[in-house]
Coordinates of C-alpha atoms in Angstrom, one line a residue:
M24 CA 55.5 8.3 -35.2
T25 CA 56.5 4.7 -34.4
V26 CA 60.1 3.7 -33.8
I27 CA 59.4 0.5 -35.7
D28 CA 56.2 -0.1 -37.7
I29 CA 54.5 -3.2 -36.3
S30 CA 51.2 -4.4 -37.7
A31 CA 48.1 -4.0 -35.6
S32 CA 47.5 -7.8 -35.2
V33 CA 51.1 -8.2 -33.8
M34 CA 50.5 -5.3 -31.4
Q35 CA 47.2 -7.1 -30.3
F36 CA 49.1 -10.4 -29.8
L37 CA 51.8 -8.6 -27.7
L38 CA 49.4 -7.0 -25.3
A39 CA 47.5 -10.2 -24.9
F40 CA 50.8 -12.0 -24.4
V41 CA 52.0 -9.5 -21.7
V42 CA 48.8 -10.0 -19.7
V43 CA 48.5 -13.8 -20.1
A44 CA 52.0 -15.1 -20.1
P45 CA 52.8 -14.5 -16.4
L46 CA 49.6 -16.5 -15.6
L47 CA 50.7 -19.4 -17.8
G48 CA 54.2 -19.1 -16.3
A49 CA 52.7 -19.4 -12.8
V50 CA 51.1 -22.6 -13.7
A51 CA 54.2 -23.9 -15.3
A52 CA 56.3 -23.0 -12.2
L53 CA 54.3 -25.5 -10.1
L54 CA 54.9 -28.3 -12.5
P55 CA 58.1 -30.5 -12.4
A56 CA 61.0 -29.1 -14.4
P57 CA 61.5 -30.8 -17.8
P58 CA 64.6 -32.9 -18.1
G59 CA 67.6 -30.9 -19.1
L60 CA 66.3 -27.8 -17.4
K61 CA 66.6 -28.7 -13.8
G62 CA 70.0 -27.0 -13.4
K63 CA 71.9 -27.9 -10.2
N64 CA 68.7 -28.4 -8.2
P65 CA 64.9 -27.9 -8.7
D66 CA 64.9 -24.7 -6.6
Q67 CA 67.5 -23.1 -9.0
A68 CA 65.3 -24.3 -11.9
V69 CA 62.1 -22.6 -10.8
L70 CA 63.9 -19.4 -9.9
R71 CA 65.5 -19.3 -13.4
H72 CA 62.0 -19.9 -14.8
G73 CA 60.8 -16.9 -13.0
V74 CA 63.6 -14.7 -14.4
T75 CA 62.9 -16.2 -17.9
V76 CA 59.1 -15.5 -17.9
T77 CA 59.4 -12.0 -16.4
G78 CA 62.2 -11.2 -18.8
A79 CA 60.1 -12.4 -21.8
V80 CA 57.2 -10.2 -20.6
L81 CA 59.5 -7.2 -20.1
I82 CA 60.9 -7.7 -23.7
A83 CA 57.3 -7.9 -25.1
T84 CA 56.4 -4.8 -23.2
I85 CA 59.4 -2.9 -24.6
V86 CA 58.5 -4.0 -28.1
L87 CA 55.0 -2.9 -27.5
A88 CA 56.3 0.5 -26.5
V89 CA 58.5 0.7 -29.6
G90 CA 55.6 -0.1 -31.8
F91 CA 53.3 2.4 -30.1
D92 CA 52.2 5.3 -32.2
H93 CA 53.7 8.2 -30.3
D94 CA 52.1 10.8 -32.6
H95 CA 48.7 9.6 -31.3
P96 CA 49.2 8.6 -27.6
A97 CA 45.5 9.6 -26.8
T98 CA 44.2 6.8 -29.1
M99 CA 43.6 3.3 -27.8
Q100 CA 46.1 1.1 -29.5
A101 CA 46.7 -2.7 -29.6
T102 CA 43.0 -3.1 -28.8
T103 CA 41.2 -6.5 -28.5
D104 CA 37.5 -6.5 -28.0
I105 CA 35.8 -9.9 -27.7
S106 CA 32.3 -10.7 -26.2
W107 CA 32.8 -12.7 -23.0
I108 CA 29.4 -12.6 -21.1
P109 CA 26.8 -11.4 -23.5
A110 CA 24.0 -11.3 -20.9
L111 CA 25.8 -8.6 -18.9
D112 CA 27.6 -7.1 -22.0
V113 CA 30.9 -8.0 -20.4
R114 CA 33.7 -7.9 -23.0
I115 CA 37.4 -8.9 -23.0
H116 CA 38.5 -5.5 -24.0
L117 CA 42.1 -4.7 -23.9
G118 CA 44.1 -1.5 -25.1
I119 CA 46.8 0.9 -24.1
D120 CA 47.3 4.6 -24.5
G121 CA 49.8 7.1 -23.1
I122 CA 48.4 6.9 -19.7
S123 CA 48.6 3.0 -19.3
L124 CA 51.8 2.3 -21.3
P125 CA 54.2 3.8 -18.8
L126 CA 52.6 1.8 -16.0
L127 CA 52.8 -1.4 -18.0
L128 CA 56.6 -0.8 -18.5
L129 CA 57.1 0.0 -14.9
T130 CA 55.2 -3.2 -13.7
A131 CA 57.2 -5.4 -16.2
L132 CA 60.6 -3.8 -15.3
L133 CA 60.1 -4.1 -11.5
T134 CA 58.7 -7.6 -11.6
F135 CA 61.8 -8.7 -13.8
L136 CA 64.2 -7.0 -11.4
C137 CA 62.5 -8.7 -8.4
A138 CA 62.8 -12.1 -10.1
L139 CA 66.4 -11.5 -10.9
Y140 CA 67.2 -10.3 -7.4
S141 CA 65.3 -13.4 -5.9
Y142 CA 67.4 -15.7 -8.1
F143 CA 70.4 -14.8 -6.0
K144 CA 68.7 -13.8 -2.7
L145 CA 65.6 -15.8 -2.2
P146 CA 63.7 -14.8 1.0
A147 CA 63.5 -17.4 3.7
G148 CA 60.2 -19.4 3.5
P149 CA 58.5 -22.4 2.1
S150 CA 58.7 -23.7 -1.5
P151 CA 60.5 -21.6 -4.1
K152 CA 57.9 -23.0 -6.6
A153 CA 55.1 -21.2 -4.7
F154 CA 57.1 -18.0 -4.4
V155 CA 57.7 -17.8 -8.2
A156 CA 54.1 -18.7 -9.0
L157 CA 52.7 -16.0 -6.6
V158 CA 55.1 -13.3 -8.0
L159 CA 53.9 -14.3 -11.6
V160 CA 50.2 -14.2 -10.7
L161 CA 50.8 -10.8 -9.0
E162 CA 52.4 -9.6 -12.3
S163 CA 49.6 -10.8 -14.4
G164 CA 46.9 -9.1 -12.3
T165 CA 48.7 -5.8 -12.2
L166 CA 49.5 -5.8 -15.9
A167 CA 45.8 -6.7 -16.6
T168 CA 44.5 -3.8 -14.4
F169 CA 46.4 -1.3 -16.6
A170 CA 45.5 -3.0 -19.8
V171 CA 41.7 -3.8 -19.5
L172 CA 38.9 -1.5 -20.7
D173 CA 35.9 -3.1 -19.1
L174 CA 34.8 -2.2 -15.6
L175 CA 34.1 -5.7 -14.5
L176 CA 37.3 -7.0 -15.9
F177 CA 39.1 -4.1 -14.2
F178 CA 37.6 -5.2 -10.8
L179 CA 38.6 -8.8 -11.4
A180 CA 42.2 -7.8 -12.2
F181 CA 42.2 -5.4 -9.3
E182 CA 41.3 -8.2 -6.9
M183 CA 43.5 -10.7 -8.5
V184 CA 46.6 -9.3 -6.9
L185 CA 45.3 -9.4 -3.3
I186 CA 45.8 -13.2 -2.7
P187 CA 49.4 -13.4 -4.0
M188 CA 50.5 -10.4 -1.9
Y189 CA 48.8 -11.8 1.1
F190 CA 50.7 -15.1 0.8
L191 CA 54.1 -13.3 0.1
I192 CA 53.7 -11.3 3.3
A193 CA 52.3 -14.1 5.4
R194 CA 54.7 -16.9 4.3
W195 CA 57.9 -15.1 3.3
G196 CA 57.7 -12.0 5.5
G197 CA 59.5 -11.1 8.7
G198 CA 58.2 -10.4 12.2
R199 CA 54.4 -10.0 12.9
R200 CA 53.9 -11.1 9.3
Q201 CA 50.5 -12.9 9.9
A202 CA 49.0 -9.9 11.6
A203 CA 50.3 -7.6 8.8
A204 CA 49.0 -9.9 6.1
W205 CA 45.5 -10.1 7.7
K206 CA 45.4 -6.4 8.0
F207 CA 46.3 -5.9 4.3
I208 CA 43.7 -8.4 3.1
L209 CA 40.9 -7.2 5.3
Y210 CA 41.3 -3.5 4.5
T211 CA 41.7 -4.0 0.7
L212 CA 38.8 -6.6 0.5
L213 CA 36.4 -4.3 2.5
G214 CA 37.4 -1.4 0.2
S215 CA 36.8 -3.7 -2.9
V216 CA 33.3 -4.7 -1.8
V217 CA 32.2 -1.0 -1.8
M218 CA 34.0 -0.4 -5.1
L219 CA 32.1 -3.3 -6.7
L220 CA 28.8 -1.7 -5.7
G221 CA 29.8 1.6 -7.4
I222 CA 31.0 -0.3 -10.6
L223 CA 27.6 -2.1 -10.8
L224 CA 25.7 1.1 -10.2
I225 CA 27.5 2.7 -13.2
G226 CA 27.0 -0.3 -15.4
L227 CA 23.4 -0.7 -14.7
K228 CA 22.4 3.0 -15.0
S229 CA 24.4 3.6 -18.2
G230 CA 23.8 0.2 -19.8
T231 CA 27.4 -0.7 -20.4
F232 CA 30.6 -1.5 -18.6
D233 CA 32.9 -0.4 -21.5
M234 CA 35.3 2.1 -20.1
V235 CA 36.0 3.8 -23.5
A236 CA 32.3 4.3 -24.2
L237 CA 31.7 5.6 -20.7
A238 CA 34.6 8.0 -20.9
T239 CA 33.4 9.3 -24.3
D240 CA 29.9 9.8 -22.9
N241 CA 31.7 11.8 -20.0
G242 CA 28.9 11.4 -17.5
R243 CA 26.1 12.6 -19.7
G244 CA 24.2 9.4 -19.3
L245 CA 24.4 9.5 -15.6
T246 CA 22.6 11.8 -13.3
T247 CA 24.6 13.9 -10.8
S248 CA 23.3 11.9 -7.8
V249 CA 24.4 8.6 -9.4
Q250 CA 27.8 10.1 -10.1
V251 CA 28.2 11.3 -6.6
I252 CA 27.2 7.8 -5.1
A253 CA 29.5 6.1 -7.7
V254 CA 32.5 8.3 -7.0
L255 CA 32.0 7.8 -3.1
A256 CA 31.8 4.0 -3.5
I257 CA 34.5 3.5 -6.1
G258 CA 36.7 6.2 -4.6
L259 CA 36.7 4.5 -1.2
G260 CA 37.9 1.2 -2.7
L261 CA 40.6 3.0 -4.7
A262 CA 41.7 5.2 -1.7
V263 CA 42.3 2.1 0.4
K264 CA 44.7 0.7 -2.3
T265 CA 46.4 4.1 -3.0
P266 CA 46.5 4.5 0.2
M267 CA 44.9 7.7 1.3
W268 CA 45.0 9.0 4.8
P269 CA 43.2 7.9 7.0
L270 CA 42.8 4.5 5.1
H271 CA 46.6 3.9 5.1
S272 CA 47.2 2.1 8.3
W273 CA 47.6 -1.3 6.7
L274 CA 50.6 -0.1 4.6
P275 CA 53.3 0.4 7.3
D276 CA 52.7 -3.0 8.8
A277 CA 52.6 -4.7 5.4
H278 CA 55.9 -3.0 4.3
T279 CA 57.6 -3.8 7.6
A280 CA 56.7 -7.5 7.5
A281 CA 57.0 -8.1 3.8
P282 CA 60.1 -9.6 2.1
T283 CA 62.3 -7.1 0.1
V284 CA 60.7 -8.0 -3.2
G285 CA 57.2 -7.9 -1.7
S286 CA 57.9 -4.3 -0.5
V287 CA 59.3 -3.3 -3.9
L288 CA 56.2 -4.7 -5.8
L289 CA 53.8 -3.3 -3.2
A290 CA 55.1 0.2 -3.4
G291 CA 56.3 0.2 -7.0
V292 CA 53.1 -1.1 -8.7
L293 CA 50.2 -2.1 -6.4
L294 CA 49.8 1.4 -5.0
K295 CA 49.6 2.8 -8.6
M296 CA 46.5 0.7 -9.2
G297 CA 44.4 2.9 -6.9
T298 CA 45.5 6.2 -8.4
Y299 CA 45.2 4.8 -11.9
G300 CA 41.5 3.9 -11.2
F301 CA 40.9 7.5 -10.2
V302 CA 42.3 8.8 -13.5
R303 CA 41.0 6.0 -15.8
I304 CA 37.5 5.6 -14.3
L305 CA 36.3 8.4 -12.0
L306 CA 37.6 11.6 -13.8
P307 CA 36.2 10.8 -17.3
I308 CA 33.1 8.7 -16.3
A309 CA 31.8 10.6 -13.4
P310 CA 33.1 14.2 -13.7
D311 CA 30.3 15.9 -11.8
G312 CA 30.7 13.5 -8.9
M313 CA 34.4 14.1 -8.9
R314 CA 33.9 17.8 -8.9
T315 CA 31.7 17.4 -5.7
F316 CA 34.4 15.4 -3.9
A317 CA 37.5 17.0 -5.3
P318 CA 38.0 19.5 -2.5
Y319 CA 37.7 16.6 0.1
L320 CA 40.0 14.5 -1.8
A321 CA 42.6 17.3 -2.0
A322 CA 42.1 18.0 1.8
F323 CA 42.7 14.3 2.6
A324 CA 45.7 14.4 0.3
V325 CA 47.5 17.2 1.9
V326 CA 46.8 15.9 5.4
G327 CA 48.5 12.7 4.2
I328 CA 51.4 14.6 2.9
V329 CA 52.0 16.3 6.3
Y330 CA 51.1 13.3 8.3
G331 CA 53.3 10.9 6.5
S332 CA 56.2 13.3 6.8
L333 CA 55.7 13.9 10.5
A334 CA 55.5 10.2 11.1
C335 CA 58.8 9.8 9.3
L336 CA 60.4 12.5 11.4
A337 CA 59.2 10.8 14.5
L338 CA 60.7 7.5 13.4
A339 CA 64.0 9.2 12.4
R340 CA 64.8 10.8 15.6
T341 CA 67.5 9.4 17.8
G342 CA 66.3 7.0 20.4
A343 CA 62.9 6.3 18.7
K344 CA 63.9 2.8 17.6
G345 CA 62.3 3.5 14.3
D346 CA 62.3 0.9 11.6
L347 CA 63.8 2.1 8.3
K348 CA 61.3 0.0 6.2
R349 CA 58.5 1.5 8.2
L350 CA 59.8 5.0 7.6
I351 CA 60.0 4.5 3.8
A352 CA 56.4 3.1 4.0
Y353 CA 55.1 6.3 5.7
S354 CA 57.0 8.3 3.1
S355 CA 54.8 6.5 0.5
V356 CA 51.7 7.9 2.2
G357 CA 53.1 11.4 1.7
H358 CA 54.2 10.9 -1.8
M359 CA 51.0 9.4 -2.9
G360 CA 49.3 12.4 -1.3
F361 CA 50.8 14.5 -4.0
V362 CA 49.4 12.1 -6.6
L363 CA 45.9 12.5 -5.2
L364 CA 46.3 16.3 -4.9
G365 CA 47.1 16.4 -8.7
I366 CA 44.1 14.2 -9.5
A367 CA 41.8 16.4 -7.3
T368 CA 42.7 19.6 -9.3
M369 CA 41.0 18.0 -12.3
T370 CA 43.3 20.0 -14.6
P371 CA 45.8 18.7 -17.3
T372 CA 48.7 20.1 -15.3
G373 CA 47.7 18.5 -12.1
V374 CA 46.7 15.1 -13.6
N375 CA 50.0 14.9 -15.7
G376 CA 51.8 15.7 -12.5
A377 CA 50.0 12.9 -10.7
L378 CA 50.9 10.4 -13.5
F379 CA 54.5 11.6 -13.5
A380 CA 54.8 11.4 -9.7
N381 CA 53.2 7.8 -10.0
I382 CA 56.1 6.6 -12.2
A383 CA 58.7 8.5 -10.2
H384 CA 57.5 7.0 -7.0
G385 CA 57.7 3.5 -8.4
L386 CA 61.3 3.9 -9.5
I387 CA 62.6 5.7 -6.4
T388 CA 60.7 3.9 -3.7
G389 CA 61.3 0.6 -5.4
L390 CA 65.1 1.4 -5.3
L391 CA 64.8 2.4 -1.6
F392 CA 63.2 -0.8 -0.6
F393 CA 65.8 -2.8 -2.5
L394 CA 68.5 -0.9 -0.6
V395 CA 66.8 -1.1 2.8
G396 CA 66.4 -4.8 2.3
A397 CA 70.2 -5.1 1.4
V398 CA 71.1 -3.0 4.5
K399 CA 68.9 -5.2 6.7
D400 CA 70.6 -8.4 5.3
R401 CA 74.0 -7.0 6.2
Y402 CA 73.2 -5.6 9.6
G403 CA 70.5 -8.1 10.5
T404 CA 68.1 -5.4 11.4
A405 CA 66.4 -2.3 10.0
D406 CA 66.3 -0.4 13.4
L407 CA 67.6 3.1 12.7
D408 CA 69.4 3.4 16.1
T409 CA 71.3 0.3 15.4
L410 CA 72.1 1.3 11.8
A411 CA 73.3 4.7 12.9
G412 CA 75.6 3.1 15.6
A413 CA 77.2 5.2 18.3
T414 CA 80.8 5.7 17.0
G415 CA 81.0 3.9 13.7
A416 CA 81.4 5.3 10.3
A417 CA 78.1 3.7 9.2
L418 CA 77.6 2.9 5.5
Y419 CA 80.0 5.4 4.1
G420 CA 82.9 3.8 6.0
R421 CA 81.7 0.2 5.8
A422 CA 80.1 -0.2 2.4
P423 CA 80.7 3.2 0.6
R424 CA 79.0 2.3 -2.8
L425 CA 75.9 1.1 -1.0
G426 CA 75.9 4.2 1.2
A427 CA 76.3 6.5 -1.8
L428 CA 73.4 4.7 -3.7
L429 CA 71.2 5.0 -0.6
A430 CA 71.9 8.7 -0.2
F431 CA 71.1 9.1 -4.0
A432 CA 67.8 7.4 -3.7
A433 CA 66.9 9.4 -0.5
I434 CA 67.8 12.7 -2.3
A435 CA 65.7 11.7 -5.3
S436 CA 62.8 10.9 -3.0
L437 CA 62.9 14.4 -1.4
G438 CA 62.4 15.9 -5.0
L439 CA 65.8 17.4 -5.9
P440 CA 65.6 19.2 -9.3
G441 CA 67.1 17.1 -12.0
L442 CA 65.8 13.8 -10.7
A443 CA 62.5 12.1 -11.3
G444 CA 60.9 13.1 -7.9
F445 CA 60.9 16.8 -8.7
W446 CA 58.6 17.1 -11.7
G447 CA 55.5 15.3 -10.4
E448 CA 55.4 17.2 -7.1
M449 CA 56.0 20.5 -8.9
L450 CA 53.2 20.0 -11.5
T451 CA 50.7 18.9 -8.8
L452 CA 51.4 22.1 -6.9
F453 CA 51.1 24.1 -10.1
G454 CA 47.7 22.4 -10.8
A455 CA 46.5 23.3 -7.2
Y456 CA 47.4 26.9 -7.8
S457 CA 44.8 27.1 -10.7
P458 CA 42.3 24.2 -10.3
A459 CA 39.5 23.3 -12.8
E460 CA 36.5 25.6 -13.2
G461 CA 34.0 25.2 -10.4
L462 CA 36.5 24.4 -7.8
S463 CA 37.5 26.8 -5.0
R464 CA 40.6 28.6 -5.9
P465 CA 41.4 29.9 -2.4
A466 CA 40.9 26.4 -1.0
F467 CA 43.2 24.7 -3.5
R468 CA 45.8 27.4 -3.0
T469 CA 45.7 26.7 0.7
F470 CA 46.2 23.0 -0.2
M471 CA 49.1 24.0 -2.5
A472 CA 50.8 25.8 0.5
I473 CA 50.4 22.9 2.8
G474 CA 51.7 20.5 0.1
A475 CA 54.7 22.8 -0.4
F476 CA 55.3 22.7 3.4
G477 CA 55.3 19.0 3.1
T478 CA 58.1 19.0 0.7
L479 CA 60.2 20.8 3.3
L480 CA 59.3 18.1 5.9
T481 CA 60.2 15.4 3.3
A482 CA 63.6 16.9 2.9
A483 CA 64.2 17.2 6.6
Y484 CA 63.5 13.4 7.3
M485 CA 65.3 12.2 4.3
L486 CA 68.4 14.2 5.1
I487 CA 68.3 12.9 8.8
V488 CA 68.1 9.4 7.5
V489 CA 71.2 10.0 5.2
R490 CA 73.1 11.6 8.1
R491 CA 72.3 8.8 10.5
V492 CA 72.5 5.7 8.3
C493 CA 75.1 6.8 5.8
M494 CA 77.4 9.0 8.0
G495 CA 76.8 7.4 11.4
E496 CA 76.6 9.1 14.8
H497 CA 79.2 9.7 17.4
A498 CA 78.8 9.2 21.1
P499 CA 78.9 12.1 23.5
H500 CA 82.3 13.2 24.7
S501 CA 84.0 11.2 21.9
R502 CA 86.1 13.9 20.4
L503 CA 89.7 12.8 20.4
S504 CA 92.5 14.8 22.1
P505 CA 95.9 14.8 20.5
D506 CA 97.2 12.2 22.9
D507 CA 94.2 9.8 22.2
P508 CA 95.0 6.8 20.0
A509 CA 93.6 6.8 16.5
P510 CA 90.2 5.2 15.9
Q511 CA 90.2 1.5 14.9
A512 CA 89.2 0.3 11.4
V513 CA 85.6 -0.9 11.2
D514 CA 86.7 -4.6 10.5
G515 CA 87.3 -5.0 14.3
P516 CA 84.8 -5.1 17.2
E517 CA 83.3 -1.7 18.2
P518 CA 83.8 -0.6 21.7
S519 CA 80.7 -1.3 23.7
G520 CA 81.4 0.7 26.9
A521 CA 81.4 4.2 25.3
A522 CA 78.9 6.7 26.6
G523 CA 75.7 6.4 24.7
A524 CA 76.9 3.4 22.7
R525 CA 74.8 0.4 22.1
P526 CA 76.2 -2.9 23.2
A527 CA 77.4 -4.8 20.1
A528 CA 79.2 -7.9 19.1
T529 CA 81.6 -7.6 16.2
T530 CA 81.0 -5.0 13.4
P531 CA 83.1 -6.3 10.5
R532 CA 83.4 -4.3 7.3
L533 CA 80.2 -4.9 5.3
A534 CA 80.1 -6.5 1.9
D535 CA 79.5 -3.6 -0.6
I536 CA 77.2 -3.8 -3.6
Q537 CA 77.4 -7.3 -5.3
T538 CA 77.1 -7.9 -9.0
Y539 CA 73.6 -9.2 -8.9
E540 CA 72.5 -6.2 -6.8
A541 CA 74.0 -3.8 -9.2
A542 CA 72.2 -5.6 -12.0
A543 CA 68.8 -5.1 -10.2
W544 CA 69.4 -1.6 -8.9
T545 CA 71.2 0.3 -11.8
P546 CA 68.1 0.5 -14.2
L547 CA 66.1 2.1 -11.5
A548 CA 68.8 4.6 -10.7
A549 CA 69.4 5.4 -14.4
L550 CA 65.7 5.9 -15.1
T551 CA 65.5 8.2 -12.1
V552 CA 68.0 10.4 -13.6
L553 CA 66.7 10.1 -17.2
A554 CA 63.1 11.0 -16.1
G555 CA 64.5 14.0 -14.2
L556 CA 66.7 15.4 -16.9
W557 CA 64.2 14.6 -19.8
P558 CA 60.7 14.7 -18.4
A559 CA 59.3 15.3 -21.9
V560 CA 59.6 11.6 -22.7
L561 CA 56.9 10.7 -20.2
L562 CA 54.9 14.0 -20.4
G563 CA 54.8 13.6 -24.2
L564 CA 52.9 10.3 -23.7
T565 CA 50.6 11.3 -20.9
D566 CA 49.5 14.9 -21.8
P567 CA 47.5 14.2 -25.1
A568 CA 45.7 11.3 -23.4
V569 CA 45.0 13.3 -20.3
Q570 CA 43.7 16.3 -22.4
K571 CA 41.4 13.9 -24.3
L572 CA 40.3 12.1 -21.1
L573 CA 39.3 15.5 -19.4
A574 CA 37.6 16.7 -22.5
G575 CA 35.2 13.7 -22.6
G576 CA 36.9 11.6 -25.1
K577 CA 37.5 14.5 -27.6
S578 CA 41.0 15.2 -28.6

């Protein structure tokens, strides 16, 4: 069933447009604005250009989704297959199915919302032209990663996003941005070198780099030893990008230093490239190798779940001077641990849960980083002790709509039933209860129990964050007697001499959610609710494709 019947040639064009248009837009952003399109100044013109290009890509992606045959989501659609390097049998092979389509939509949506947000709130840094061009190159590389069906093209697209993100952190980031950018690029490049060796091993041993042909072969053309080596090499590169514990240490620094839109794109789409590689490449192409490493992958995943949660609890405690952006970054380590656990089960239930958790994390954590960036802009800091204050009413009293939306995003992140964060975690735990044949059921049930304990830790630190940032904290001995004067409104200076209070200047009432912020954040909040209440929309796309993928290309 298609919502609108669109011809195959138009679908091919739309997919090619989605991948190439941001790259062409990046080149155009660096050129002088044509007469009549300059607006009030050149900076405004290039920022409007970014909104226009990402908006056109989003519209094309939505049309692509509307024309997608939802009765056959396991079939590759909108395919283009052109010979590129005949000597190596490298082809420009594009296509989408029920696994890649949601990720394309997520990427196009988040990039458009980031461009819209930046039009009104451009991060401090050098030329806006360079900023817009880098965001568009980043979008093109990410979309290509989810659309290409050739291993070498996948690697090129996978690497294409590194340089733009490096410069976004290094030139438009906050404190310690140079060190964070270098850590990001070194970790990911080293992982990519190892991944390339694994891709070349598969291509040379099987005689093709075509991902569809390799998935259909289901590892029958590769010996077990080759599969094990390939999974180890490619898996290490993908694990760095995911990020999997203990290869995660670049992530908190990168998020803390990155500008708001950089954090949104990094958490919302770049982390998904690693887990997508596990599902698209390793599960169908090297199943025996994956079966060998699945228990270890699951073990690292649940350690990451608990480690990320404990790190967040440590940052959230009073007096720790924890950075809220850093806390959300560590929460991503835990949430991506659930995605890896679902993949490690090698079952339809677990893999569907992993794919659902991928999309939910992109929506919820993207919203969280938008909100934390807005809070930091208003307070001038993301330090949790400063945000909580000593006697103030915090966000509920100073910016109630902003506080309410932050509380909503935090509750969605902890996996409240009825919101998007619930289904992915639940399905991955169900998958771990009954893993694929050949995997140790007692071991995976132990991993399931540890993962379930991680959900309790997640609830603990998220509720602490809501209490401290949204409700505020009161100084010791601050309870009023009947004879004490009433507390002052928050638009005057806070007392600085109260016991336990932090010295502060004035704390005026904060600006609440602005119109452009509401435009950028409302779609993410609405989709979080929609995915939580109607999970069949996403699972109906992914499940047939996952079933076919795990069956070796057979529906």
